[in-house]
Tab-separated table of C-alpha atoms in Angstrom:
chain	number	residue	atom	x	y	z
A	1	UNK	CA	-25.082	4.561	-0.142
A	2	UNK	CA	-24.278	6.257	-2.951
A	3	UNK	CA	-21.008	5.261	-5.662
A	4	UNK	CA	-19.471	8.421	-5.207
A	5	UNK	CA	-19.612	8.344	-1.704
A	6	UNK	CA	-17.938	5.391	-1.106
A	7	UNK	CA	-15.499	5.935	-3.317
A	8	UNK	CA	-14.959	9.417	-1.611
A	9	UNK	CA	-14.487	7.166	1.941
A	10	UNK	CA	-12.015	4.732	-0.106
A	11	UNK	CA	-10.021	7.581	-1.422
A	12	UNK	CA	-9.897	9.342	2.234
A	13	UNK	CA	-8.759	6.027	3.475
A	14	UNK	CA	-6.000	5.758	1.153
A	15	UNK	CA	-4.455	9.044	3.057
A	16	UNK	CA	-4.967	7.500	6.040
A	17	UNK	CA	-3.353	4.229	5.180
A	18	UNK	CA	-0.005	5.993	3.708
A	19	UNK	CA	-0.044	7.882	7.481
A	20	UNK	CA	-0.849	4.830	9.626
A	21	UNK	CA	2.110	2.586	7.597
A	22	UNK	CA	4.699	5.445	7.182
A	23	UNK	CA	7.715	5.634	9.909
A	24	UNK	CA	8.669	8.544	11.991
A	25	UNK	CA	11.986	7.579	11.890
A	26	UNK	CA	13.587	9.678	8.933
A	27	UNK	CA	17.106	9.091	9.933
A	28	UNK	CA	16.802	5.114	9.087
A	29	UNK	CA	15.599	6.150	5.535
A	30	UNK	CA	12.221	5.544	5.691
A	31	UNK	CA	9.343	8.271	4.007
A	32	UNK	CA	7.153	10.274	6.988
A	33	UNK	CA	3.964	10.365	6.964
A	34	UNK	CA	3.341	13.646	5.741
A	35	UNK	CA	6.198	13.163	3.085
A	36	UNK	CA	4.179	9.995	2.071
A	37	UNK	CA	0.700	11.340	1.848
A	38	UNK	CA	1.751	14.206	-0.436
A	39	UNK	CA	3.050	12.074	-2.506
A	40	UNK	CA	0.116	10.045	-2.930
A	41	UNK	CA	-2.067	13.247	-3.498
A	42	UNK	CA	0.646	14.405	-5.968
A	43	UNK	CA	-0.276	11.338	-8.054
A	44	UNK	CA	-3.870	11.086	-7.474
A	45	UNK	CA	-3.879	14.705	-8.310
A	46	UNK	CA	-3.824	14.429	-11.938
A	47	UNK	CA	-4.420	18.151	-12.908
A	48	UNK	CA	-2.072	19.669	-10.033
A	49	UNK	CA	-4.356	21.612	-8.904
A	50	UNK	CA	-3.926	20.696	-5.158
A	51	UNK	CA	-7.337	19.147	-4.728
A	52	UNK	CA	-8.365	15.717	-5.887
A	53	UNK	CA	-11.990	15.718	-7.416
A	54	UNK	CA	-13.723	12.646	-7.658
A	55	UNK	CA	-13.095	11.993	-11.561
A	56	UNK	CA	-9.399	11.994	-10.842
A	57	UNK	CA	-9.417	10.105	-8.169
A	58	UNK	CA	-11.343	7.134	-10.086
A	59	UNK	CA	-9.692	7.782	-12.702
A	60	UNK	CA	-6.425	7.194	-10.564
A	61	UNK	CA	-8.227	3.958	-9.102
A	62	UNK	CA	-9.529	2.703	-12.542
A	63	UNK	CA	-5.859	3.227	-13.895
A	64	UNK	CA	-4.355	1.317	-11.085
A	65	UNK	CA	-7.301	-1.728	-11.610
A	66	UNK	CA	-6.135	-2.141	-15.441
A	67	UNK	CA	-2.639	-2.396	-14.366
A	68	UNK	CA	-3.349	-5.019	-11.616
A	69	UNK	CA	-5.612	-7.113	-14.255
A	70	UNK	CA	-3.473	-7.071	-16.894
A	71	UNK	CA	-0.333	-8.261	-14.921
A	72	UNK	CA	-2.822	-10.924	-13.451
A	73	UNK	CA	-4.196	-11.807	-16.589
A	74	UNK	CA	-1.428	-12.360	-18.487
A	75	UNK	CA	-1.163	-12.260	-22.677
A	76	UNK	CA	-4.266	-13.589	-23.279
A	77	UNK	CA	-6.539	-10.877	-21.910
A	78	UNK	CA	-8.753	-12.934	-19.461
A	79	UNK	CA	-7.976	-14.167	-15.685
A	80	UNK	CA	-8.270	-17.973	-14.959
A	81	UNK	CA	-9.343	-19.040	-11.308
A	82	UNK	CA	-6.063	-21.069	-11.677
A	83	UNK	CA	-4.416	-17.582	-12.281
A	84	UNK	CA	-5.814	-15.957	-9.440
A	85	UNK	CA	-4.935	-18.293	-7.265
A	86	UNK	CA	-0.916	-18.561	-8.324
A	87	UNK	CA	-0.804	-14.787	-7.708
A	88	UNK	CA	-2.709	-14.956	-4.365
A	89	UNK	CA	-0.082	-17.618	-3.288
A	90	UNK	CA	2.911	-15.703	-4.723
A	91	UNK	CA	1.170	-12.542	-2.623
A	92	UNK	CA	1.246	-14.473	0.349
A	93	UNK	CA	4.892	-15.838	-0.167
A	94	UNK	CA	6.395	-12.610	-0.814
A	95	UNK	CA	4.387	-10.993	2.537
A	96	UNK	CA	5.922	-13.805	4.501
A	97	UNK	CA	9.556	-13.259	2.997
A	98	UNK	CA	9.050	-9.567	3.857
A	99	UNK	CA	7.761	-10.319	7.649
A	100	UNK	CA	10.743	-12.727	8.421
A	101	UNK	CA	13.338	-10.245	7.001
A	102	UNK	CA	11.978	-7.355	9.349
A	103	UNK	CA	11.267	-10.042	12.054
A	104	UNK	CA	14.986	-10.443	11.556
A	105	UNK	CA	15.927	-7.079	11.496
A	106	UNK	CA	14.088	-6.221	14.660
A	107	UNK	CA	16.072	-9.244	16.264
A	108	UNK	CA	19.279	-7.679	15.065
A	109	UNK	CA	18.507	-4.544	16.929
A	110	UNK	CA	17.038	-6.202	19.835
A	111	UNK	CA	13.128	-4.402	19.426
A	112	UNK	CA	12.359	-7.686	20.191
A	113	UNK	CA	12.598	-7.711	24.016
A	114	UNK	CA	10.226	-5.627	26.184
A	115	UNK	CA	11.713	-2.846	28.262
A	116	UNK	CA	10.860	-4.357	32.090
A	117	UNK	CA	10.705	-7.591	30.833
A	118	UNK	CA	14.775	-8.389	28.884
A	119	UNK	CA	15.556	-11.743	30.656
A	120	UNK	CA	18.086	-11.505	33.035
């Protein structure tokens, strides 16, 4: 398979991400869907043009790659195994922090229970 075909499929699946992770629910404060996807384009889209063309796109995804190595790699330029690993682990410890806050904001509002099956 071709480069630019798979990073055509990555791109489309960025879209579909931003839809498949955005709420409905715009009266809690949270982005919709289509309100999230434009605004990914938006950015991708770096001449405004309305249509993202393949150079923009990796240009968008080669911009976002530098950003993520140099914050990994620190002052010196060059990621350490050691390095990779203490952001994987402070990845993983930030995801859990996140899932036990909504886990405990679901349990506030009581999403938790089933409808049909609340104990009685």
């Amino acid at each position: 398979m071709k480069t630019s075909t798979i990073a055509l499929i990555a791109g489309a699946s960025i879209f579909a991400a931003a839809s498949a992770f955005a709420s409905p629910d715009k009266d809690k404060g949270h982005m919709d869907a289509d309100k999230m996807v434009e605004s990914h384009f938006a950015e991708v889209d770096a001449d405004g043009d309305g249509s993202v063309t393949e150079a923009e796109y990796l240009d968008y995804k080669m911009a976002k790659a530098k950003e993520k190595f140099a914050k990994l790699a620190g002052d010196d330029g060059v990621l350490t195994l050691e390095e990779a690993k203490a952001a994987h682990a402070a990845k993983m410890e930030k995801h859990k922090a996140k899932m036990k806050e909504h886990k405990g904001k679901m349990k506030d509002h009581g999403d938790h229970e089933m409808k049909g099956h609340d104990k009685e």
